[in-house]
Amino acid sequence: MRYVSTRGRAPVLTFDDVLLAGLAEDGGLYVPSHWPTFTPDDIRDMRGLSYQELAVQVMGPFVAGALTDDELTQVVEDAYASFTHPAIAPLRQLGPDDWVMELFHGPTLAFKDYALQVVGGLFDLILARRGERVTVVGATSGDTGSAAIAALRDRAAVDVVILLPKGRVSEVQRRQMTTVESPNVHVVAVDGTFDDCQALVKSLFADVAFRDEVGLGAVNSINWARVMAQTVYYFWAALRLGAPDRTLGFAVPTGNFGNVLAGWVARQMGLPIERLVVGSNRNDILARFLETGTMSRRPVEQSYSPSMDIQVSSNFERLLFEIVDRDAPEVERMLRQFAATGSYKVAEPLHQELLGLFRGYRLDDPGTEQAIADLYAATGEILDPHSAIGVMAGRVAGHRDLGTPMVALATAHPAKFPEVVERATGVRPALPPRLADLMTRPERLTDLPNDVEAVKALVRQRIAGGRA
Ligand SMILES: *Cc1c(COP(=O)(O)O)cnc(C)c1O
């Protein structure tokens, strides 16, 4: 499989180059040169496979030429070995045609583990083959940092440096990063905001000499391999609910559009998905876009679902590329306009075409707290704020006019957001046993000023230490 950039001016790459490159040189995102498809019979043959066997089947076409079947099988086995539910992604039924898929049984209790554990294994394999090392640097406001650390800790060819805004990350989230004892993990508290942390990471990447010196790499949500690994659980759920002989819909709590894009990819590959509902909190750029056809940015506001506090959904660019029939110059034009003016509009026929599959839904903080309370009272299910938005999105923008099963993706364990969950339900959700001592483990954290030279110095010093 070959990969092309959504902006059309970057080299065509193989899977392993795309894995390590992250963003394309022309600022675009890599997508497969064509979408592999499965026939209904192929999909029927997938019934009865374990999650891991299914993952090998679904991801196989995307890594063809870069990994052997045995290598892919090994990566997948290792990736899911530490998950605590035997089904990996279990489905729970809340009502007739009303389902939740729990994507929080990985090491850091959020759905990001499902892809990042695979990406960690792929990095190890491909870097070892090439005799290279990378230093993965990322900024986090919560879930991504801990999932990246859990995926990359103790990997021989990788150092991981995570910048977090000092005092602005929840205690559970901070401790999930700072209590990891691996020598290749470096957590830095920056005296600043999340945006400051992101700006620091951008400046590191912009310094070409530094980038080459330390072999900078990224595992952020635009990495194609993450989207690829997320398509698997759409197949998993659909097979349990009768695909390919029955259609279904999904409701997805959305930030960067990576998760719901994976649902779109699964549909391209042949799954009979009739609807994808994009759930948002008050940062509702996508809901407004689906209503009007105009993408228009507003300032980010904090909410109870911080992993969706995003106003620019980077992965949307991949869908945009498809709806304009892979016209890369047109994508480039729209995104330039967005960067310059904060908005762009898609032609009305394309907007209508999107509405054939997608719906938007938004829920503010009081609504989210109420939803957690109502869902607990009606079903006994305790949901985190992100997942509660997903369930409500499925009910309001799916069930009412669609007579098929709707699956809402539960993207985080409720114990990651204990305060709001306890206020809504009266129950304080307990951390699972493997994290039970999280609040008493020793922490390792380096404080730094909001200064790029200080960050560079720390990276150089830590890498030298680790490689000596
Ligand atoms: C990252 C995250 C999301 C948003 O996912 P995207 O792929 O960025 O749309 C939703 N919920 C939780 C809990 C997350 O960690």
Short mmCIF file of C-alpha atoms and ligand atoms in Angstrom, two decimals:
data_model
loop_
_atom_site.label_atom_id
_atom_site.label_comp_id
_atom_site.label_asym_id
_atom_site.label_seq_id
_atom_site.Cartn_x
_atom_site.Cartn_y
_atom_site.Cartn_z
CA MET A 1 0.00 0.00 0.00
CA ARG A 2 1.18 3.52 -0.90
CA TYR A 3 0.15 6.76 0.83
CA VAL A 4 -0.57 10.17 -0.68
CA SER A 5 -0.87 13.59 0.97
CA THR A 6 -4.21 15.42 1.13
CA ARG A 7 -2.41 18.51 -0.21
CA GLY A 8 -0.82 16.68 -3.13
CA ARG A 9 2.68 18.15 -2.97
CA ALA A 10 4.50 15.65 -0.71
CA PRO A 11 6.23 12.46 -1.85
CA VAL A 12 4.18 9.26 -2.08
CA LEU A 13 5.32 7.08 0.83
CA THR A 14 5.22 3.50 2.07
CA PHE A 15 3.50 2.53 5.33
CA ASP A 16 6.66 2.62 7.44
CA ASP A 17 7.61 6.09 6.22
CA VAL A 18 4.10 7.35 6.92
CA LEU A 19 4.22 5.86 10.41
CA LEU A 20 7.38 7.78 11.27
CA ALA A 21 6.60 10.98 9.34
CA GLY A 22 3.30 11.92 11.00
CA LEU A 23 2.45 15.13 9.12
CA ALA A 24 3.29 15.30 5.38
CA GLU A 25 5.99 17.75 4.21
CA ASP A 26 3.39 19.91 2.46
CA GLY A 27 1.40 20.28 5.69
CA GLY A 28 -1.16 17.69 4.57
CA LEU A 29 -2.17 14.34 6.05
CA TYR A 30 -1.34 10.98 4.52
CA VAL A 31 -4.14 8.70 3.29
CA PRO A 32 -3.99 5.35 1.48
CA SER A 33 -3.78 5.64 -2.32
CA HIS A 34 -7.05 3.64 -2.46
CA TRP A 35 -9.47 2.14 0.04
CA PRO A 36 -9.21 -1.62 0.41
CA THR A 37 -12.64 -3.27 0.45
CA PHE A 38 -14.17 -6.44 1.85
CA THR A 39 -17.16 -8.14 0.21
CA PRO A 40 -20.15 -9.19 2.35
CA ASP A 41 -18.81 -12.76 2.17
CA ASP A 42 -15.38 -11.61 3.38
CA ILE A 43 -17.10 -9.89 6.32
CA ARG A 44 -19.24 -12.97 7.08
CA ASP A 45 -16.01 -14.97 7.27
CA MET A 46 -14.78 -12.63 10.01
CA ARG A 47 -17.52 -13.78 12.41
CA GLY A 48 -16.10 -15.69 15.31
CA LEU A 49 -12.62 -14.18 15.09
CA SER A 50 -11.05 -12.91 18.30
CA TYR A 51 -10.42 -9.15 18.51
CA GLN A 52 -6.75 -9.77 17.75
CA GLU A 53 -7.47 -12.01 14.73
CA LEU A 54 -9.91 -9.45 13.41
CA ALA A 55 -7.33 -6.68 13.85
CA VAL A 56 -4.87 -8.59 11.67
CA GLN A 57 -7.51 -9.03 8.92
CA VAL A 58 -8.69 -5.43 8.96
CA MET A 59 -5.26 -3.78 9.18
CA GLY A 60 -3.54 -6.24 6.82
CA PRO A 61 -4.24 -4.37 3.55
CA PHE A 62 -2.93 -1.08 5.00
CA VAL A 63 0.47 -2.50 6.01
CA ALA A 64 0.86 -4.78 2.95
CA GLY A 65 4.42 -4.59 1.69
CA ALA A 66 5.75 -3.15 4.95
CA LEU A 67 4.99 -5.91 7.49
CA THR A 68 4.62 -9.66 7.10
CA ASP A 69 1.49 -11.35 8.49
CA ASP A 70 3.60 -12.84 11.27
CA GLU A 71 4.99 -9.43 12.22
CA LEU A 72 1.56 -7.84 12.26
CA THR A 73 0.16 -10.72 14.32
CA GLN A 74 2.95 -10.29 16.87
CA VAL A 75 2.41 -6.51 17.14
CA VAL A 76 -1.31 -7.04 17.66
CA GLU A 77 -0.85 -9.81 20.25
CA ASP A 78 1.56 -7.63 22.24
CA ALA A 79 -0.64 -4.53 21.92
CA TYR A 80 -3.72 -6.10 23.51
CA ALA A 81 -1.96 -8.39 26.01
CA SER A 82 -2.34 -5.82 28.79
CA PHE A 83 -6.06 -5.14 28.25
CA THR A 84 -8.20 -6.23 31.16
CA HIS A 85 -11.44 -7.32 29.46
CA PRO A 86 -11.39 -10.64 27.56
CA ALA A 87 -13.52 -9.13 24.78
CA ILE A 88 -11.08 -6.13 24.52
CA ALA A 89 -13.98 -3.89 23.37
CA PRO A 90 -17.14 -5.26 25.07
CA LEU A 91 -20.63 -4.17 24.06
CA ARG A 92 -23.30 -3.42 26.65
CA GLN A 93 -26.98 -3.06 25.88
CA LEU A 94 -28.79 -0.07 27.41
CA GLY A 95 -32.11 -0.55 25.63
CA PRO A 96 -33.66 -1.87 22.41
CA ASP A 97 -31.16 -1.08 19.64
CA ASP A 98 -29.23 1.06 22.14
CA TRP A 99 -25.66 -0.11 22.71
CA VAL A 100 -22.44 1.13 24.28
CA MET A 101 -19.02 -0.14 23.26
CA GLU A 102 -16.57 0.19 26.15
CA LEU A 103 -13.21 1.37 24.85
CA PHE A 104 -11.58 1.90 28.24
CA HIS A 105 -10.08 -1.48 29.12
CA GLY A 106 -6.51 -0.56 28.16
CA PRO A 107 -3.67 0.55 30.43
CA THR A 108 -4.67 4.24 30.71
CA LEU A 109 -8.47 3.76 30.64
CA ALA A 110 -9.19 5.77 27.48
CA PHE A 111 -9.85 4.68 23.89
CA LYS A 112 -6.50 6.10 22.77
CA ASP A 113 -4.84 2.96 24.14
CA TYR A 114 -6.54 0.86 21.43
CA ALA A 115 -4.48 2.54 18.72
CA LEU A 116 -1.40 3.77 20.57
CA GLN A 117 -0.50 0.32 21.89
CA VAL A 118 -0.38 -0.84 18.26
CA VAL A 119 1.60 2.23 17.20
CA GLY A 120 4.16 1.61 19.97
CA GLY A 121 4.77 -1.91 18.70
CA LEU A 122 5.02 -0.70 15.10
CA PHE A 123 7.62 1.93 16.09
CA ASP A 124 9.70 -0.71 17.85
CA LEU A 125 9.59 -3.10 14.91
CA ILE A 126 10.32 -0.59 12.18
CA LEU A 127 13.00 1.36 14.06
CA ALA A 128 14.82 -1.86 14.97
CA ARG A 129 14.70 -2.95 11.33
CA ARG A 130 16.17 0.38 10.22
CA GLY A 131 18.65 0.69 13.07
CA GLU A 132 17.21 4.12 13.97
CA ARG A 133 16.06 5.85 17.17
CA VAL A 134 13.44 8.54 17.70
CA THR A 135 12.59 11.00 20.42
CA VAL A 136 8.83 11.34 20.55
CA VAL A 137 7.82 14.75 21.89
CA GLY A 138 4.23 15.68 22.61
CA ALA A 139 2.10 18.20 24.47
CA THR A 140 -0.88 16.96 26.43
CA SER A 141 -3.86 18.28 28.30
CA GLY A 142 -4.67 14.82 29.62
CA ASP A 143 -5.38 11.50 27.91
CA THR A 144 -2.96 11.55 24.98
CA GLY A 145 0.17 11.96 27.10
CA SER A 146 -0.57 9.04 29.37
CA ALA A 147 -1.63 6.77 26.50
CA ALA A 148 1.55 7.66 24.57
CA ILE A 149 3.70 6.99 27.64
CA ALA A 150 2.00 3.63 28.26
CA ALA A 151 2.56 2.70 24.61
CA LEU A 152 6.22 3.77 24.38
CA ARG A 153 7.63 3.06 27.85
CA ASP A 154 10.60 0.69 27.84
CA ARG A 155 10.75 0.58 24.03
CA ALA A 156 14.41 0.14 23.06
CA ALA A 157 14.54 2.63 20.18
CA VAL A 158 12.34 5.41 21.58
CA ASP A 159 12.58 8.20 24.14
CA VAL A 160 9.35 9.96 25.03
CA VAL A 161 9.13 13.52 26.34
CA ILE A 162 5.70 14.83 27.33
CA LEU A 163 5.03 18.49 28.12
CA LEU A 164 2.04 19.27 30.32
CA PRO A 165 0.77 22.63 31.56
CA LYS A 166 1.75 22.90 35.21
CA GLY A 167 -1.22 22.72 37.58
CA ARG A 168 -3.77 22.42 34.75
CA VAL A 169 -4.05 18.65 34.34
CA SER A 170 -6.26 16.57 36.64
CA GLU A 171 -4.46 14.70 39.40
CA VAL A 172 -5.39 11.25 38.03
CA GLN A 173 -4.19 12.24 34.57
CA ARG A 174 -0.93 13.74 35.89
CA ARG A 175 -0.17 10.73 38.05
CA GLN A 176 -0.79 8.37 35.14
CA MET A 177 2.20 10.07 33.50
CA THR A 178 4.50 10.89 36.41
CA THR A 179 4.38 7.54 38.22
CA VAL A 180 5.74 5.54 35.27
CA GLU A 181 9.20 4.38 36.26
CA SER A 182 10.71 3.68 32.85
CA PRO A 183 14.06 5.38 32.10
CA ASN A 184 12.95 6.41 28.58
CA VAL A 185 9.98 8.43 29.89
CA HIS A 186 10.43 12.14 30.68
CA VAL A 187 7.51 14.25 31.92
CA VAL A 188 7.90 18.02 32.02
CA ALA A 189 5.60 20.51 33.75
CA VAL A 190 5.75 23.77 31.80
CA ASP A 191 4.95 27.02 33.52
CA GLY A 192 2.16 27.90 31.06
CA THR A 193 -1.02 26.71 29.35
CA PHE A 194 -1.69 23.75 27.04
CA ASP A 195 -1.37 26.13 24.07
CA ASP A 196 2.09 27.16 25.35
CA CYS A 197 3.07 23.48 25.49
CA GLN A 198 1.84 22.94 21.95
CA ALA A 199 3.70 26.02 20.75
CA LEU A 200 6.91 24.67 22.34
CA VAL A 201 6.50 21.36 20.51
CA LYS A 202 5.91 23.21 17.24
CA SER A 203 9.09 25.28 17.74
CA LEU A 204 11.10 22.11 18.37
CA PHE A 205 9.85 20.61 15.10
CA ALA A 206 10.47 23.89 13.25
CA ASP A 207 14.17 23.79 14.21
CA VAL A 208 15.41 21.41 11.50
CA ALA A 209 18.90 21.05 12.96
CA PHE A 210 17.50 20.08 16.36
CA ARG A 211 14.92 17.81 14.79
CA ASP A 212 17.65 15.83 13.00
CA GLU A 213 20.03 15.91 15.98
CA VAL A 214 17.60 14.14 18.32
CA GLY A 215 15.45 12.34 15.71
CA LEU A 216 12.18 14.01 16.65
CA GLY A 217 9.03 11.98 16.10
CA ALA A 218 5.34 12.33 16.95
CA VAL A 219 2.42 10.04 17.69
CA ASN A 220 -0.32 12.69 17.62
CA SER A 221 -3.80 11.95 16.39
CA ILE A 222 -3.08 12.77 12.76
CA ASN A 223 -0.78 9.74 12.58
CA TRP A 224 -2.38 7.45 10.00
CA ALA A 225 -1.56 4.28 11.96
CA ARG A 226 -3.82 5.47 14.81
CA VAL A 227 -6.81 5.88 12.50
CA MET A 228 -6.07 2.48 10.96
CA ALA A 229 -6.00 0.70 14.33
CA GLN A 230 -9.28 2.36 15.35
CA THR A 231 -11.19 0.94 12.36
CA VAL A 232 -10.94 -2.50 13.96
CA TYR A 233 -13.46 -1.92 16.75
CA TYR A 234 -16.08 -0.68 14.28
CA PHE A 235 -15.83 -4.08 12.56
CA TRP A 236 -15.86 -5.77 15.96
CA ALA A 237 -19.12 -4.10 17.03
CA ALA A 238 -20.79 -4.46 13.63
CA LEU A 239 -20.05 -8.20 13.49
CA ARG A 240 -21.57 -8.70 16.93
CA LEU A 241 -24.73 -6.90 15.77
CA GLY A 242 -25.27 -8.87 12.57
CA ALA A 243 -23.11 -7.22 9.87
CA PRO A 244 -22.94 -7.54 6.95
CA ASP A 245 -26.59 -8.60 6.94
CA ARG A 246 -27.84 -5.85 9.24
CA THR A 247 -27.03 -2.15 9.10
CA LEU A 248 -26.11 -0.05 12.12
CA GLY A 249 -25.01 3.41 13.25
CA PHE A 250 -22.35 4.76 15.60
CA ALA A 251 -22.28 7.81 17.87
CA VAL A 252 -18.81 9.13 18.63
CA PRO A 253 -17.70 11.73 21.21
CA THR A 254 -15.42 13.79 18.99
CA GLY A 255 -12.46 16.16 19.30
CA ASN A 256 -9.85 15.85 16.58
CA PHE A 257 -12.14 13.72 14.38
CA GLY A 258 -9.74 10.75 14.44
CA ASN A 259 -12.13 8.28 16.03
CA VAL A 260 -15.18 9.05 13.90
CA LEU A 261 -12.99 9.17 10.77
CA ALA A 262 -12.05 5.55 11.51
CA GLY A 263 -15.79 4.76 11.35
CA TRP A 264 -15.97 6.41 7.95
CA VAL A 265 -12.97 4.31 6.81
CA ALA A 266 -14.67 1.12 8.05
CA ARG A 267 -17.69 2.04 5.91
CA GLN A 268 -15.47 2.63 2.88
CA MET A 269 -14.08 -0.86 3.46
CA GLY A 270 -17.54 -2.38 3.24
CA LEU A 271 -19.27 -2.17 6.64
CA PRO A 272 -22.97 -1.33 6.32
CA ILE A 273 -22.85 1.82 8.49
CA GLU A 274 -25.91 4.00 7.95
CA ARG A 275 -25.10 6.86 10.26
CA LEU A 276 -22.21 8.45 12.13
CA VAL A 277 -23.23 10.94 14.82
CA VAL A 278 -20.52 13.40 15.86
CA GLY A 279 -20.93 14.32 19.56
CA SER A 280 -19.56 17.63 20.87
CA ASN A 281 -19.57 19.64 24.06
CA ARG A 282 -19.93 23.43 23.94
CA ASN A 283 -16.93 23.48 21.57
CA ASP A 284 -19.33 22.60 18.79
CA ILE A 285 -17.53 23.58 15.57
CA LEU A 286 -18.41 20.24 13.96
CA ALA A 287 -22.08 20.35 14.96
CA ARG A 288 -22.33 23.87 13.53
CA PHE A 289 -20.52 22.76 10.38
CA LEU A 290 -22.93 19.88 9.83
CA GLU A 291 -25.87 22.24 10.30
CA THR A 292 -24.65 24.98 7.97
CA GLY A 293 -21.87 23.67 5.72
CA THR A 294 -19.52 26.36 7.08
CA MET A 295 -16.54 25.44 9.25
CA SER A 296 -15.91 28.42 11.49
CA ARG A 297 -13.53 28.55 14.40
CA ARG A 298 -14.27 30.04 17.83
CA PRO A 299 -12.10 30.26 20.97
CA VAL A 300 -11.79 26.99 22.90
CA GLU A 301 -13.69 26.87 26.20
CA GLN A 302 -13.16 24.44 29.06
CA SER A 303 -15.79 21.80 29.68
CA TYR A 304 -16.43 18.60 31.66
CA SER A 305 -15.15 16.63 28.68
CA PRO A 306 -11.65 18.11 28.24
CA SER A 307 -10.52 15.68 25.53
CA MET A 308 -13.14 17.26 23.27
CA ASP A 309 -12.16 20.87 24.04
CA ILE A 310 -10.91 21.39 20.50
CA GLN A 311 -11.94 23.85 17.80
CA VAL A 312 -9.82 22.66 14.90
CA SER A 313 -10.43 18.99 14.17
CA SER A 314 -7.24 18.14 12.26
CA ASN A 315 -8.39 14.77 10.96
CA PHE A 316 -11.37 16.33 9.22
CA GLU A 317 -8.94 17.18 6.42
CA ARG A 318 -8.92 13.51 5.41
CA LEU A 319 -12.71 13.49 4.96
CA LEU A 320 -12.61 16.85 3.15
CA PHE A 321 -10.11 15.33 0.69
CA GLU A 322 -12.59 12.55 -0.08
CA ILE A 323 -15.70 14.71 -0.42
CA VAL A 324 -13.98 16.92 -3.00
CA ASP A 325 -13.00 13.75 -4.89
CA ARG A 326 -9.37 13.90 -3.86
CA ASP A 327 -8.85 17.35 -5.41
CA ALA A 328 -5.73 18.23 -3.38
CA PRO A 329 -5.37 21.84 -4.63
CA GLU A 330 -8.98 22.46 -3.53
CA VAL A 331 -8.21 21.06 -0.04
CA GLU A 332 -5.16 23.29 0.14
CA ARG A 333 -7.20 26.33 -0.89
CA MET A 334 -9.88 25.72 1.75
CA LEU A 335 -7.41 25.10 4.55
CA ARG A 336 -5.37 28.19 3.62
CA GLN A 337 -8.56 30.18 3.82
CA PHE A 338 -9.36 28.59 7.20
CA ALA A 339 -5.89 29.46 8.53
CA ALA A 340 -6.19 33.05 7.29
CA THR A 341 -9.82 33.85 8.12
CA GLY A 342 -10.97 31.17 10.59
CA SER A 343 -13.64 29.80 8.27
CA TYR A 344 -14.43 28.04 4.98
CA LYS A 345 -17.58 26.72 3.33
CA VAL A 346 -18.17 23.53 1.38
CA ALA A 347 -20.44 23.64 -1.67
CA GLU A 348 -24.08 22.92 -0.79
CA PRO A 349 -24.33 19.63 -2.76
CA LEU A 350 -21.30 18.33 -0.84
CA HIS A 351 -22.83 19.47 2.46
CA GLN A 352 -26.03 17.58 1.58
CA GLU A 353 -24.00 14.51 0.66
CA LEU A 354 -22.32 14.59 4.07
CA LEU A 355 -25.73 14.72 5.74
CA GLY A 356 -26.53 11.43 4.03
CA LEU A 357 -24.22 9.81 6.59
CA PHE A 358 -23.24 12.29 9.33
CA ARG A 359 -25.22 14.14 11.99
CA GLY A 360 -23.94 16.55 14.63
CA TYR A 361 -25.03 16.78 18.26
CA ARG A 362 -23.97 19.07 21.11
CA LEU A 363 -24.47 18.95 24.86
CA ASP A 364 -23.32 21.60 27.35
CA ASP A 365 -21.97 20.90 30.85
CA PRO A 366 -25.29 20.98 32.76
CA GLY A 367 -26.81 18.73 30.07
CA THR A 368 -23.88 16.33 30.36
CA GLU A 369 -24.17 16.09 34.14
CA GLN A 370 -27.92 15.50 33.79
CA ALA A 371 -27.31 12.82 31.14
CA ILE A 372 -24.88 10.97 33.44
CA ALA A 373 -27.50 11.09 36.21
CA ASP A 374 -30.40 10.00 33.96
CA LEU A 375 -28.48 7.18 32.31
CA TYR A 376 -27.39 5.88 35.71
CA ALA A 377 -30.94 6.02 37.06
CA ALA A 378 -32.42 4.30 34.00
CA THR A 379 -29.78 1.68 33.22
CA GLY A 380 -27.33 1.45 36.16
CA GLU A 381 -24.50 2.29 33.75
CA ILE A 382 -21.98 4.83 35.05
CA LEU A 383 -20.57 6.84 32.15
CA ASP A 384 -17.81 9.42 32.01
CA PRO A 385 -18.74 12.86 30.55
CA HIS A 386 -17.37 12.09 27.05
CA SER A 387 -19.21 8.77 26.84
CA ALA A 388 -22.47 10.27 28.15
CA ILE A 389 -22.38 12.80 25.29
CA GLY A 390 -21.88 9.85 22.93
CA VAL A 391 -24.91 7.97 24.25
CA MET A 392 -27.14 11.05 24.07
CA ALA A 393 -25.86 11.80 20.56
CA GLY A 394 -26.89 8.31 19.46
CA ARG A 395 -30.34 8.63 21.01
CA VAL A 396 -31.19 12.08 19.74
CA ALA A 397 -29.56 12.01 16.31
CA GLY A 398 -29.76 8.30 15.57
CA HIS A 399 -32.63 6.33 17.08
CA ARG A 400 -35.39 8.82 16.41
CA ASP A 401 -35.40 8.27 12.67
CA LEU A 402 -33.23 5.23 12.12
CA GLY A 403 -34.55 1.76 12.84
CA THR A 404 -31.14 0.12 13.32
CA PRO A 405 -28.90 -0.55 16.30
CA MET A 406 -26.89 2.50 17.42
CA VAL A 407 -23.56 1.95 19.13
CA ALA A 408 -22.21 4.80 21.25
CA LEU A 409 -18.47 4.68 21.86
CA ALA A 410 -17.53 5.00 25.55
CA THR A 411 -14.13 6.64 25.23
CA ALA A 412 -13.01 6.94 28.86
CA HIS A 413 -13.49 5.11 32.16
CA PRO A 414 -15.65 7.09 34.63
CA ALA A 415 -12.88 6.96 37.26
CA LYS A 416 -10.87 9.38 35.11
CA PHE A 417 -13.47 12.07 35.90
CA PRO A 418 -14.58 11.18 39.44
CA GLU A 419 -15.82 14.62 40.56
CA VAL A 420 -18.53 15.20 37.97
CA VAL A 421 -19.54 11.54 37.96
CA GLU A 422 -19.96 11.56 41.74
CA ARG A 423 -21.99 14.79 41.64
CA ALA A 424 -24.30 13.29 39.03
CA THR A 425 -24.76 9.79 40.46
CA GLY A 426 -23.77 9.95 44.13
CA VAL A 427 -21.30 7.16 43.38
CA ARG A 428 -17.56 7.77 43.37
CA PRO A 429 -16.23 5.53 40.57
CA ALA A 430 -13.24 3.47 41.78
CA LEU A 431 -10.06 3.09 39.77
CA PRO A 432 -9.60 -0.47 38.49
CA PRO A 433 -7.28 -2.67 40.60
CA ARG A 434 -4.17 -2.15 38.49
CA LEU A 435 -4.32 1.59 39.15
CA ALA A 436 -5.54 1.35 42.73
CA ASP A 437 -2.24 2.60 44.20
CA LEU A 438 -1.95 5.46 41.68
CA MET A 439 -2.52 8.15 44.29
CA THR A 440 0.30 6.95 46.54
CA ARG A 441 3.01 6.03 44.01
CA PRO A 442 6.05 8.34 43.85
CA GLU A 443 6.00 10.92 41.05
CA ARG A 444 8.81 11.98 38.68
CA LEU A 445 8.29 15.39 37.10
CA THR A 446 10.66 18.14 35.95
CA ASP A 447 9.54 21.78 36.18
CA LEU A 448 10.63 24.05 33.35
CA PRO A 449 9.90 27.65 32.37
CA ASN A 450 7.95 28.30 29.15
CA ASP A 451 11.18 28.57 27.16
CA VAL A 452 12.13 26.54 24.11
CA GLU A 453 15.88 26.63 24.87
CA ALA A 454 15.24 25.12 28.29
CA VAL A 455 13.22 22.31 26.70
CA LYS A 456 15.92 21.64 24.11
CA ALA A 457 18.57 21.47 26.82
CA LEU A 458 16.51 18.98 28.80
CA VAL A 459 15.87 16.77 25.76
CA ARG A 460 19.58 16.72 24.88
CA GLN A 461 20.60 15.92 28.44
CA ARG A 462 18.02 13.14 28.93
CA ILE A 463 18.75 11.49 25.63
CA ALA A 464 22.48 11.53 26.23
CA GLY A 465 21.88 9.96 29.65
CA GLY A 466 19.55 7.31 28.27
CA ARG A 467 21.86 6.31 25.44
CA ALA A 468 25.15 6.35 27.33
C1 LIG B 1 -9.21 11.90 22.56
C2 LIG B 1 -10.56 11.68 23.16
C3 LIG B 1 -11.75 11.99 22.45
C4 LIG B 1 -11.74 12.62 21.08
O1 LIG B 1 -11.30 11.74 20.08
P1 LIG B 1 -10.88 12.28 18.64
O2 LIG B 1 -10.33 11.10 17.93
O3 LIG B 1 -9.84 13.34 18.88
O4 LIG B 1 -12.10 12.82 17.99
C5 LIG B 1 -12.96 11.69 23.05
N1 LIG B 1 -13.02 11.17 24.30
C6 LIG B 1 -11.91 10.89 25.00
C7 LIG B 1 -12.06 10.33 26.38
C8 LIG B 1 -10.64 11.11 24.47
O5 LIG B 1 -9.54 10.82 25.18
#
